[in-house]
Short mmCIF file of C-alpha atoms in Angstrom, two decimals:
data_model
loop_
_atom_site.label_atom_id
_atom_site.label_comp_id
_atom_site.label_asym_id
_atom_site.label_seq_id
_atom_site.Cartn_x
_atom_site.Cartn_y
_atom_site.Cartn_z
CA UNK A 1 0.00 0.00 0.00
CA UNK A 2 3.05 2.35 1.08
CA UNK A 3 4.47 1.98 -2.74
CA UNK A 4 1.04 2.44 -4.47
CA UNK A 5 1.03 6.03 -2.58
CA UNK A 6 4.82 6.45 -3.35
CA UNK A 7 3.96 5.92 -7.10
CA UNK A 8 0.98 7.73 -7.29
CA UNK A 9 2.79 10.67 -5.19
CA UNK A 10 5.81 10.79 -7.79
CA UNK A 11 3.56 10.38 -10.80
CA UNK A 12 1.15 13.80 -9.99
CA UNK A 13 4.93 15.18 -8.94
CA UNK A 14 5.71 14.36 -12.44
CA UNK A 15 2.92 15.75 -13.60
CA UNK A 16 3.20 18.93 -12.11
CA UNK A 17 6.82 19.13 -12.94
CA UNK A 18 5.98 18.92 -16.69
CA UNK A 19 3.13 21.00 -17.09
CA UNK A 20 5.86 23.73 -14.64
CA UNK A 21 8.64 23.49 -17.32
CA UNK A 22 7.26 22.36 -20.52
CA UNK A 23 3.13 23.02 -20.68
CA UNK A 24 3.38 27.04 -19.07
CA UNK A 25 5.69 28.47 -20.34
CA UNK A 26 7.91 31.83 -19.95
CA UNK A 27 7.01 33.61 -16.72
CA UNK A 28 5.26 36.92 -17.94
CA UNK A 29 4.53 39.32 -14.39
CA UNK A 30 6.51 41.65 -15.99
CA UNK A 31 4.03 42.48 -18.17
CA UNK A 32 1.40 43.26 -15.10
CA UNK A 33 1.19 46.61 -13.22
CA UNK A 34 0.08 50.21 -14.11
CA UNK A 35 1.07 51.84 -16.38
CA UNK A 36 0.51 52.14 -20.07
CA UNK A 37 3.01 53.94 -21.33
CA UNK A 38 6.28 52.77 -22.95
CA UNK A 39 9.11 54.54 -23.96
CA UNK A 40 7.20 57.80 -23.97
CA UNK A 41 4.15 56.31 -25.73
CA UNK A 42 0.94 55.72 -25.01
CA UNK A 43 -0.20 52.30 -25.55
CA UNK A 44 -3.40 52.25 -23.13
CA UNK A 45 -6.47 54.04 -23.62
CA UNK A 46 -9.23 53.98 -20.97
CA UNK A 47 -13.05 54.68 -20.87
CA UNK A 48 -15.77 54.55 -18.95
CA UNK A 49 -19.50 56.32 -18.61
CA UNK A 50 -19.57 56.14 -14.74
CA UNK A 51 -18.42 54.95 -11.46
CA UNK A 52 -21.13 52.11 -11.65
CA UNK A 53 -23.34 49.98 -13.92
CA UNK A 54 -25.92 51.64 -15.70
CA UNK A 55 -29.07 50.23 -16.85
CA UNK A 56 -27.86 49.56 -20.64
CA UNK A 57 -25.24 47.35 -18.30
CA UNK A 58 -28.11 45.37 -16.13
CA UNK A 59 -30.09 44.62 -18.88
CA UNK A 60 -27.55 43.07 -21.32
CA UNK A 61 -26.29 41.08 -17.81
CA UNK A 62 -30.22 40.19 -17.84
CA UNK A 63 -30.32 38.57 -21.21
CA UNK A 64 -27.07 36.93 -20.41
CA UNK A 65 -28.58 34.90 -17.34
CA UNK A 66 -30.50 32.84 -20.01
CA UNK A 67 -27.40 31.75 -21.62
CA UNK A 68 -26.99 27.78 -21.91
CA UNK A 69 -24.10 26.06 -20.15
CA UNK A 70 -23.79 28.77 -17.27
CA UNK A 71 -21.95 27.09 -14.32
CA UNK A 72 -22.84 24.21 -15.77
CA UNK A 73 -18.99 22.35 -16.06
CA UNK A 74 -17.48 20.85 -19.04
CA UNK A 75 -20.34 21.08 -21.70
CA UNK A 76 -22.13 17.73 -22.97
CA UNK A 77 -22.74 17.30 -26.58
CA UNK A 78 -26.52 18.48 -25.66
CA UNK A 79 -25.24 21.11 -23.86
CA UNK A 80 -22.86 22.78 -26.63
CA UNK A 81 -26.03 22.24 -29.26
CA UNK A 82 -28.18 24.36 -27.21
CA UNK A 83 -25.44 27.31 -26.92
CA UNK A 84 -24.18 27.27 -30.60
CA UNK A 85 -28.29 27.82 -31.01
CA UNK A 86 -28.72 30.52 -28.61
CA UNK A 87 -25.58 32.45 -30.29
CA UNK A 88 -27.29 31.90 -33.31
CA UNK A 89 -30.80 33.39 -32.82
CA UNK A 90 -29.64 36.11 -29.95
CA UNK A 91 -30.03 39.03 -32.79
CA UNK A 92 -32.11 36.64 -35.37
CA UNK A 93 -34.81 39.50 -35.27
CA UNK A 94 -32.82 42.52 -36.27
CA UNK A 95 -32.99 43.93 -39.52
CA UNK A 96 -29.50 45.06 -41.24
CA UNK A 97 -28.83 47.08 -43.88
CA UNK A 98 -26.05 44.90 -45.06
CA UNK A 99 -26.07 41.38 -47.22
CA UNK A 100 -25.22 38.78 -46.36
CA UNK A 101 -23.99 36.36 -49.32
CA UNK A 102 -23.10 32.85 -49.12
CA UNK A 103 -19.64 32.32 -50.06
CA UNK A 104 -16.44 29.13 -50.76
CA UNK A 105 -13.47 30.86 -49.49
CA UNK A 106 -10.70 28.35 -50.51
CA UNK A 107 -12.93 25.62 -49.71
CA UNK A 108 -13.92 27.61 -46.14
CA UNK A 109 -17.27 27.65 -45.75
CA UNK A 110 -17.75 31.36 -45.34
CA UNK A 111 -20.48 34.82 -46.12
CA UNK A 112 -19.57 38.70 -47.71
CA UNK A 113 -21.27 40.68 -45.42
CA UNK A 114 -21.59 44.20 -47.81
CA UNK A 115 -23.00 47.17 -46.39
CA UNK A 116 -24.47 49.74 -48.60
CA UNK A 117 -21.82 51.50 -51.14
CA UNK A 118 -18.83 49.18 -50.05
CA UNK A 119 -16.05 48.56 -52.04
CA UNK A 120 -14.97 45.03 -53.13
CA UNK A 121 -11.05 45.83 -53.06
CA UNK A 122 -11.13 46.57 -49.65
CA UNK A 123 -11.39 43.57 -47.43
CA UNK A 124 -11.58 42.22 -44.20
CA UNK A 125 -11.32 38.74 -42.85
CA UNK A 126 -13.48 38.15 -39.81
CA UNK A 127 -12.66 35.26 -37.35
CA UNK A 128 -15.92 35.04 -34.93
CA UNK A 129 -15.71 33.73 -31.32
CA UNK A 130 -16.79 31.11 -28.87
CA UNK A 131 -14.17 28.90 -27.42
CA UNK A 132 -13.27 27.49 -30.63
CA UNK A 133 -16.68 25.79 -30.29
CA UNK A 134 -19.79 27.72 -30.80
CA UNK A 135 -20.38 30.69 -33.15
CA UNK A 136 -20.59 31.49 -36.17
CA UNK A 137 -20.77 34.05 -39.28
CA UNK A 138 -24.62 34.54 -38.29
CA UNK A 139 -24.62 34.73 -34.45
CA UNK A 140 -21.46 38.10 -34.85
CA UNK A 141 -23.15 39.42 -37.98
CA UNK A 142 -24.06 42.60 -35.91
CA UNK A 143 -20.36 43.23 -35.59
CA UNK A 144 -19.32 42.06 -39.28
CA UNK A 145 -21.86 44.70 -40.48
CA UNK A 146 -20.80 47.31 -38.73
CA UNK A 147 -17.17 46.70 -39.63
CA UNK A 148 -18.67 46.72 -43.33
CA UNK A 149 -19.81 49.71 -42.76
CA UNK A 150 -16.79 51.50 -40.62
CA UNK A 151 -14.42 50.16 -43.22
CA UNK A 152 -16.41 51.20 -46.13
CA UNK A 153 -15.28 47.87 -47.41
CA UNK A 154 -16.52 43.72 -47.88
CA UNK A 155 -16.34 41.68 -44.93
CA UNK A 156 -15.54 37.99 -45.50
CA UNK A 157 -16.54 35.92 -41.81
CA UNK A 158 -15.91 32.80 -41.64
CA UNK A 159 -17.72 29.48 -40.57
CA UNK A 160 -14.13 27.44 -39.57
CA UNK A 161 -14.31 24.15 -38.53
CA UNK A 162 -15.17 23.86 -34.56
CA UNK A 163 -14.09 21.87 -32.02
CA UNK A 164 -14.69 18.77 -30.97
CA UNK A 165 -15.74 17.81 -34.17
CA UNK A 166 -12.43 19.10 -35.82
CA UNK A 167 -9.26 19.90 -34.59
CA UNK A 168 -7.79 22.77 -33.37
CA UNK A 169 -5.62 23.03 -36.05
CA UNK A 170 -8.51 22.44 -38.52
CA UNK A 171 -9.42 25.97 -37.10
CA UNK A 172 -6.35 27.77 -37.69
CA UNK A 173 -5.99 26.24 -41.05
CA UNK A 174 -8.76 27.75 -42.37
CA UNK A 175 -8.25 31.23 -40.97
CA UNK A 176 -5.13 30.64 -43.37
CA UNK A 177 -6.67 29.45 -46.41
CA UNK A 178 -9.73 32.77 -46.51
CA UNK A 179 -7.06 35.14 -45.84
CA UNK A 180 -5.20 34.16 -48.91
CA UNK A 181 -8.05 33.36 -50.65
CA UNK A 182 -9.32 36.70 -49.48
CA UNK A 183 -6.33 38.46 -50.57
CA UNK A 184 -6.86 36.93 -54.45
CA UNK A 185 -10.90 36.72 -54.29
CA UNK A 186 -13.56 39.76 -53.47
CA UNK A 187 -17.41 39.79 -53.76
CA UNK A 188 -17.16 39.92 -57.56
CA UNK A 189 -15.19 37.20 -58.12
CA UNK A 190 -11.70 37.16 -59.17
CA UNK A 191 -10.03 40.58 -57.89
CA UNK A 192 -7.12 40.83 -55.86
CA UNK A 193 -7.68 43.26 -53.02
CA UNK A 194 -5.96 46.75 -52.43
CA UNK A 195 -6.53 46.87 -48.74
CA UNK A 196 -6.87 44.17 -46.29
CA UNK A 197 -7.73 43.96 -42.49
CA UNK A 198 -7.45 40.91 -40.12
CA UNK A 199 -10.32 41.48 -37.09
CA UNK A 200 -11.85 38.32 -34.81
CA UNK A 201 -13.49 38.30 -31.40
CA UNK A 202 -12.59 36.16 -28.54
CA UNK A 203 -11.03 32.71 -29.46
CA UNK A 204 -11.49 34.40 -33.06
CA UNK A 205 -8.97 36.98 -31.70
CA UNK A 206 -6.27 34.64 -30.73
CA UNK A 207 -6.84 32.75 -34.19
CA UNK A 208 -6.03 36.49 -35.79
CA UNK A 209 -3.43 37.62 -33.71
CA UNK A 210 -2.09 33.82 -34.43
CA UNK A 211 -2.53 34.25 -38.48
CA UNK A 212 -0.69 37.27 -38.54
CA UNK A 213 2.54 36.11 -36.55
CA UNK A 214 1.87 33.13 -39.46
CA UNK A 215 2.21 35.40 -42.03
CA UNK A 216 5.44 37.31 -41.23
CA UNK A 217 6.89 33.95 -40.74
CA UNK A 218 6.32 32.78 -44.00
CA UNK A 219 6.70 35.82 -45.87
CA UNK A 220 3.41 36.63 -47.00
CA UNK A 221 1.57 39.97 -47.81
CA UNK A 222 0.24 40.91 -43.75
CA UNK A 223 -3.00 43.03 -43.93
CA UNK A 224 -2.91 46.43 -43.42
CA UNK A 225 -4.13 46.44 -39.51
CA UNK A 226 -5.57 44.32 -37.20
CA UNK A 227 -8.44 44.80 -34.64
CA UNK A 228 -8.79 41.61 -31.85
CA UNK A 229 -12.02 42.19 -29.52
CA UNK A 230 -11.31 40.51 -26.07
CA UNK A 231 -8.96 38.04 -27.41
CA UNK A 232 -7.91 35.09 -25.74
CA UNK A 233 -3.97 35.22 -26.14
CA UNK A 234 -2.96 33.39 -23.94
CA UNK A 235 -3.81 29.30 -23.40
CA UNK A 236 -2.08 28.55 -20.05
CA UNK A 237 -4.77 30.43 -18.33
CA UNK A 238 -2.13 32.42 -17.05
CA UNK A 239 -3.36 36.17 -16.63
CA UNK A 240 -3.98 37.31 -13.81
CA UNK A 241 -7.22 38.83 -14.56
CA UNK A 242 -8.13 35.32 -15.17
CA UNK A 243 -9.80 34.24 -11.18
CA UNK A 244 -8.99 37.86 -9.83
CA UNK A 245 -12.04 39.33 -12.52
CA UNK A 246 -13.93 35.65 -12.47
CA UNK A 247 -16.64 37.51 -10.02
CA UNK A 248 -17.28 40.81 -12.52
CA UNK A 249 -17.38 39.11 -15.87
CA UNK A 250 -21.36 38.37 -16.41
CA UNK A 251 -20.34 36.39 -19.54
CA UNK A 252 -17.39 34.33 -18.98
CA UNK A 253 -17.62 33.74 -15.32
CA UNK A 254 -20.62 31.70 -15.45
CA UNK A 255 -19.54 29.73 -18.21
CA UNK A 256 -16.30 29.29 -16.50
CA UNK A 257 -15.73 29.45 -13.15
CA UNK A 258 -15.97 26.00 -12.79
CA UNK A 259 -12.38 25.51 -14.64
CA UNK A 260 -11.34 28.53 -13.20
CA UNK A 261 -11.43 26.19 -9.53
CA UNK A 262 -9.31 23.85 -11.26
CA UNK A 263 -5.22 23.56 -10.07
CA UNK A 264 -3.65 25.52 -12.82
CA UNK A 265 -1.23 22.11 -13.40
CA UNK A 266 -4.73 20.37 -14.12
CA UNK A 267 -5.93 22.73 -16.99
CA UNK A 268 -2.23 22.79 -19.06
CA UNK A 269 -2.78 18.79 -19.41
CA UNK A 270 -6.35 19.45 -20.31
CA UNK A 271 -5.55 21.88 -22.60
CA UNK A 272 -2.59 19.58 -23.96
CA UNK A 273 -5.02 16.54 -24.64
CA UNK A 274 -7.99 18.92 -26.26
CA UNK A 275 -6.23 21.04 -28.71
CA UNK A 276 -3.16 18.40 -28.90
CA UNK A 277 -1.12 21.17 -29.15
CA UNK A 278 1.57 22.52 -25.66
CA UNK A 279 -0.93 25.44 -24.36
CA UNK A 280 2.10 27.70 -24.43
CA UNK A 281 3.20 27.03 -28.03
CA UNK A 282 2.76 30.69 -29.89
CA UNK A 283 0.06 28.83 -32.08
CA UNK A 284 -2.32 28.83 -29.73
CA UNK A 285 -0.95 31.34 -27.43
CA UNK A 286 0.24 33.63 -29.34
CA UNK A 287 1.81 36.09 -25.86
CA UNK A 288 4.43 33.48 -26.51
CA UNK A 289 5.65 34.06 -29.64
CA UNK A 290 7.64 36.75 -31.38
CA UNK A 291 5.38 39.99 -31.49
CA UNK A 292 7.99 42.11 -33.86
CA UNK A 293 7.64 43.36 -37.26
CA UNK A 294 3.60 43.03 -36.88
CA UNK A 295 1.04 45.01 -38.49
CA UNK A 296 -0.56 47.82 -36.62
CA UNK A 297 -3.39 46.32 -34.10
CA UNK A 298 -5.96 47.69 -31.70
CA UNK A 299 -7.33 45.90 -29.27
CA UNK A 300 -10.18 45.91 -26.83
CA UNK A 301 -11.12 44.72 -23.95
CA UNK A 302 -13.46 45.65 -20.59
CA UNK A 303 -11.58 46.31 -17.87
CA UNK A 304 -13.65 43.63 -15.94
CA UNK A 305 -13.34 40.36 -17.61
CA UNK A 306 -11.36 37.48 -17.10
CA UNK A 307 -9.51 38.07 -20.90
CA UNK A 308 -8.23 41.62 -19.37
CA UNK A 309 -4.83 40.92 -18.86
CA UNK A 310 -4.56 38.51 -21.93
CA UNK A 311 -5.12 41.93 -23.40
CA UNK A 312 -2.73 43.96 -21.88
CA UNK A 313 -0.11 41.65 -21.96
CA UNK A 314 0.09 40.85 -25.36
CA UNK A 315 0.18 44.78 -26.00
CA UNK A 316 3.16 45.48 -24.16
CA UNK A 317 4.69 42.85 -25.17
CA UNK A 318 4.08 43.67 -29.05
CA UNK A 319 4.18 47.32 -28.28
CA UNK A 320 8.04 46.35 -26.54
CA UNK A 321 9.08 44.57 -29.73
CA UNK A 322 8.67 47.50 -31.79
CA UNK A 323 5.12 46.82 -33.20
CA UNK A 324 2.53 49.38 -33.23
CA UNK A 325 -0.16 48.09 -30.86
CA UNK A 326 -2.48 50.26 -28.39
CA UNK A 327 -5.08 48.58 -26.14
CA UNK A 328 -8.17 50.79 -25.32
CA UNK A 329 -10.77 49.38 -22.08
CA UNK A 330 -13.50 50.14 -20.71
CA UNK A 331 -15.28 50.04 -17.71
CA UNK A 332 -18.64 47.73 -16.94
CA UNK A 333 -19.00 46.38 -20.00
CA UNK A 334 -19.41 42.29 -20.96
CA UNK A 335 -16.45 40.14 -22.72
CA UNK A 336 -17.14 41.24 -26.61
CA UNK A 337 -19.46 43.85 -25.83
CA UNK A 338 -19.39 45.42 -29.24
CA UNK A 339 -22.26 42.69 -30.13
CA UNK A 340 -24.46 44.64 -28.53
CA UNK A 341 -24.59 47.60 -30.76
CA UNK A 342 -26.40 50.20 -30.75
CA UNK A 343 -28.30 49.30 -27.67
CA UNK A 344 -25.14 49.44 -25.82
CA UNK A 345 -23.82 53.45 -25.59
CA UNK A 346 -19.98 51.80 -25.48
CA UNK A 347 -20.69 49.60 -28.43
CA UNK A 348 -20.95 52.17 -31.00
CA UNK A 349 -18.05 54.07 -28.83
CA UNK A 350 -15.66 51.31 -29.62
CA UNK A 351 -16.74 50.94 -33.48
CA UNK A 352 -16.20 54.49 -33.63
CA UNK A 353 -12.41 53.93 -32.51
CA UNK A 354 -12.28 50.95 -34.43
CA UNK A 355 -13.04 53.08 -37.48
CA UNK A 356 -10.91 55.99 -36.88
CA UNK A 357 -8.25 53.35 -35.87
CA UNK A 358 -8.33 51.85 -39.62
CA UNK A 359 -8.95 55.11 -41.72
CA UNK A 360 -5.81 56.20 -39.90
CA UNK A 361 -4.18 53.27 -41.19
CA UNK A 362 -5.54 53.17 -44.58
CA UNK A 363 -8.31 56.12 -45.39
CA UNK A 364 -11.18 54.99 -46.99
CA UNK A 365 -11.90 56.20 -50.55
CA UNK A 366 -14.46 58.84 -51.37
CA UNK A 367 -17.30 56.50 -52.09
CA UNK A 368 -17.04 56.07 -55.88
CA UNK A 369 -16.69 52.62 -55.45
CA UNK A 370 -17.11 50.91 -59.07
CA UNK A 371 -19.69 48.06 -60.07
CA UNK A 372 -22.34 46.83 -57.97
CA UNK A 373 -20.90 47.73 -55.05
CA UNK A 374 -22.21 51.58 -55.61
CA UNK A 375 -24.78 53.15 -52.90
CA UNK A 376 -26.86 53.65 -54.98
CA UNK A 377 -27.88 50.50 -56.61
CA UNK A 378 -30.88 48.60 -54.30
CA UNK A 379 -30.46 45.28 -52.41
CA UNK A 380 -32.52 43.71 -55.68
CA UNK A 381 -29.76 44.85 -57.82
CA UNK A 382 -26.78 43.52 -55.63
CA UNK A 383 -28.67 39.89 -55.17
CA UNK A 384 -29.08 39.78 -58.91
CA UNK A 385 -25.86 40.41 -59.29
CA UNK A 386 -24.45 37.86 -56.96
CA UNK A 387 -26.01 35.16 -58.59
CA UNK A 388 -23.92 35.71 -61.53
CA UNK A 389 -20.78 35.81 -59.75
CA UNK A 390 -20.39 34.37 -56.73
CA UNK A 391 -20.09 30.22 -56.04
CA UNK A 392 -22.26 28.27 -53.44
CA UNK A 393 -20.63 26.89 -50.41
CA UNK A 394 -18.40 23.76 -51.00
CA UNK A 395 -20.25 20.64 -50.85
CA UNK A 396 -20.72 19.12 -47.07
CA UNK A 397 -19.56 22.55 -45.84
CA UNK A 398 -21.60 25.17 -43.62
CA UNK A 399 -22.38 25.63 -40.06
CA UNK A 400 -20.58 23.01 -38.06
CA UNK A 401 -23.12 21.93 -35.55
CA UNK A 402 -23.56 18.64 -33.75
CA UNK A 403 -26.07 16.01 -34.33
CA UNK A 404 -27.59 15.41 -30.38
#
């Protein structure tokens, strides 16, 4: 009996030693503190409409109590259904100016979202979110319409493969394959595009801000800026924002304050056997990896959820490297609050940084945009148009939802 405890004593030792030294990673508290300034610039931005919670707070924290899967553990296959359908139909009732046109991005299932007098040469690839298992181009079109219409430009989102019915890496693949299909294909068909943004949400952050280190390394044409939404950057669950905002986030906390009870030692070998991939390897964390010679990037986040220090971390570390990054916050709002526009007062205050963020980068044209894509023409016009030119989803492609 004496041995069996000696074994099982020196195997969890092993255990912990491993997922110390090999599953972790670097030690990043240097990157916590105040501050948000670095060598003389300003990298942090911070906002906030009062002291305390307003009603436009309480009542989006309202909706969110009817959210499947809240405090409910690891999620069954039944569980998972129901949420990918809630994130679905949350916004199935509002009306949008933009279209929203089926698209075969590479073989990526994927939509254009075009807002009214868009241009087709100026692109941007959207990466949804939720936890590399739920979401999809529908449930985030409020967001992919409004960066349609901030950008004056075509929005390509997404539908990659989710987990656990794909990889991980199925994900990240096909971020890869619609950017550079992206880059050679527009609404109209064969056009290669003059300007070209990278933006995602969430887990679609981290699958952004982990295509773009991608792209430097392999020489390709980076877009122009990127724009990550409460991205998760960093897979060890390291952040300290992580159990010390648990209590104040009204979307993540619920969903994950059982993990967030779990030894830390417990959740890298977790997180090793789901994605198959060491949580601290830059794929899938990308705070890890090398943040120089990066686009310019803005990103958001509230400064109470768990994902705040994912945030700010990878922003001082990219901003130390020598990229040009600059994290704005604010105060009392939910994890990827910008889905909640217009009804939320600091939803259409963070689009309206988003867009002066990008015209900054790359100024919009004056609105002659050429073909179909012309303000003037009516939705009957574009959709006739569209059949002629673009292709139907790849066979056995589309929303990746389980069978329960």
């Amino acid at each position: 009996m004496t041995e069996s405890i000696l074994v099982v004593l020196a195997a969890v030792a092993a255990a912990c030693f491993i997922a110390t030294r090999y599953l972790r990673g670097p030690d990043l508290s240097a990157l916590d503190g105040p501050g948000g300034d670095l060598q003389g610039m300003a990298i942090e931005q911070r906002f906030s409409s009062g002291d305390r919670p307003n009603e436009e707070h309480r009542a989006i924290v309202t909706m969110l109590s009817g959210m499947p899967g809240r405090g409910e553990g690891f999620p069954t296959p039944a569980r998972l259904a129901r949420l990918r359908t809630f994130m679905d139909e949350m916004f199935a009732s509002r009306h949008f100016e933009a279209l929203f046109i089926p698209a075969n991005a590479g073989g990526v299932s994927a939509e254009w979202v075009i807002a009214p007098g868009a241009s087709s040469t100026r692109r941007t690839l959207y990466i949804h979110g939720g936890a590399y298992a739920a979401g999809s181009p529908r449930s985030h079109r409020v967001i992919t319409a409004r960066f349609s219409e901030i950008t004056g430009g075509a929005v390509l989102a997404i539908d990659y493969r989710l987990m656990p019915e794909h990889s991980r890496m199925a994900g990240i693949e096909d971020c890869r394959t619609a950017y550079r299909w992206m880059l050679e294909f527009g609404p109209r068909g064969a056009q290669r595009a003059d300007t070209a943004f990278v933006a995602g949400d969430s887990a679609g952050g981290n699958l952004a801000l982990s295509l773009i280190a991608w792209l430097r390394d392999q020489g390709l044409r980076a877009p122009d800026a990127v724009v990550a939404l409460s991205p998760f950057t960093d897979s060890t669950f390291g952040s300290p924002s992580f159990k010390t905002n648990l209590a104040t986030d009204a979307m993540l906390g619920p969903l994950f304050k059982p993990l967030a009870r779990l030894p830390r030692a417990m959740l890298l070998w977790a997180g090793l056997i789901v994605n198959r991939i060491r949580p601290s390897d830059p794929l899938v964390s990308p705070i890890f990896g090398n943040l120089s010679h990066l686009p310019p990037m803005l990103i958001h986040a509230s400064q109470v959820e768990m994902l705040l220090d994912d945030s700010r971390r990878y922003v001082r570390k990219a901003a130390s490297a020598g990229s040009s990054a600059r994290l704005q916050t604010w105060n009392h709002v939910v994890h990827v609050w910008h889905i909640f526009d217009p009804a939320l007062t600091e939803a259409t205050q963070a689009f309206e940084e988003i867009r002066k963020f990008l015209a900054a980068v790359v100024p919009a044209t004056d609105g002659s945009h050429e073909g179909p894509w012309s303000a003037s023409l009516t939705s009957r016009d574009l959709l006739r148009d569209f059949d002629r030119i673009v292709s139907p989803p790849p066979q056995g492609t589309g929303p990746r939802r389980l069978v329960v």
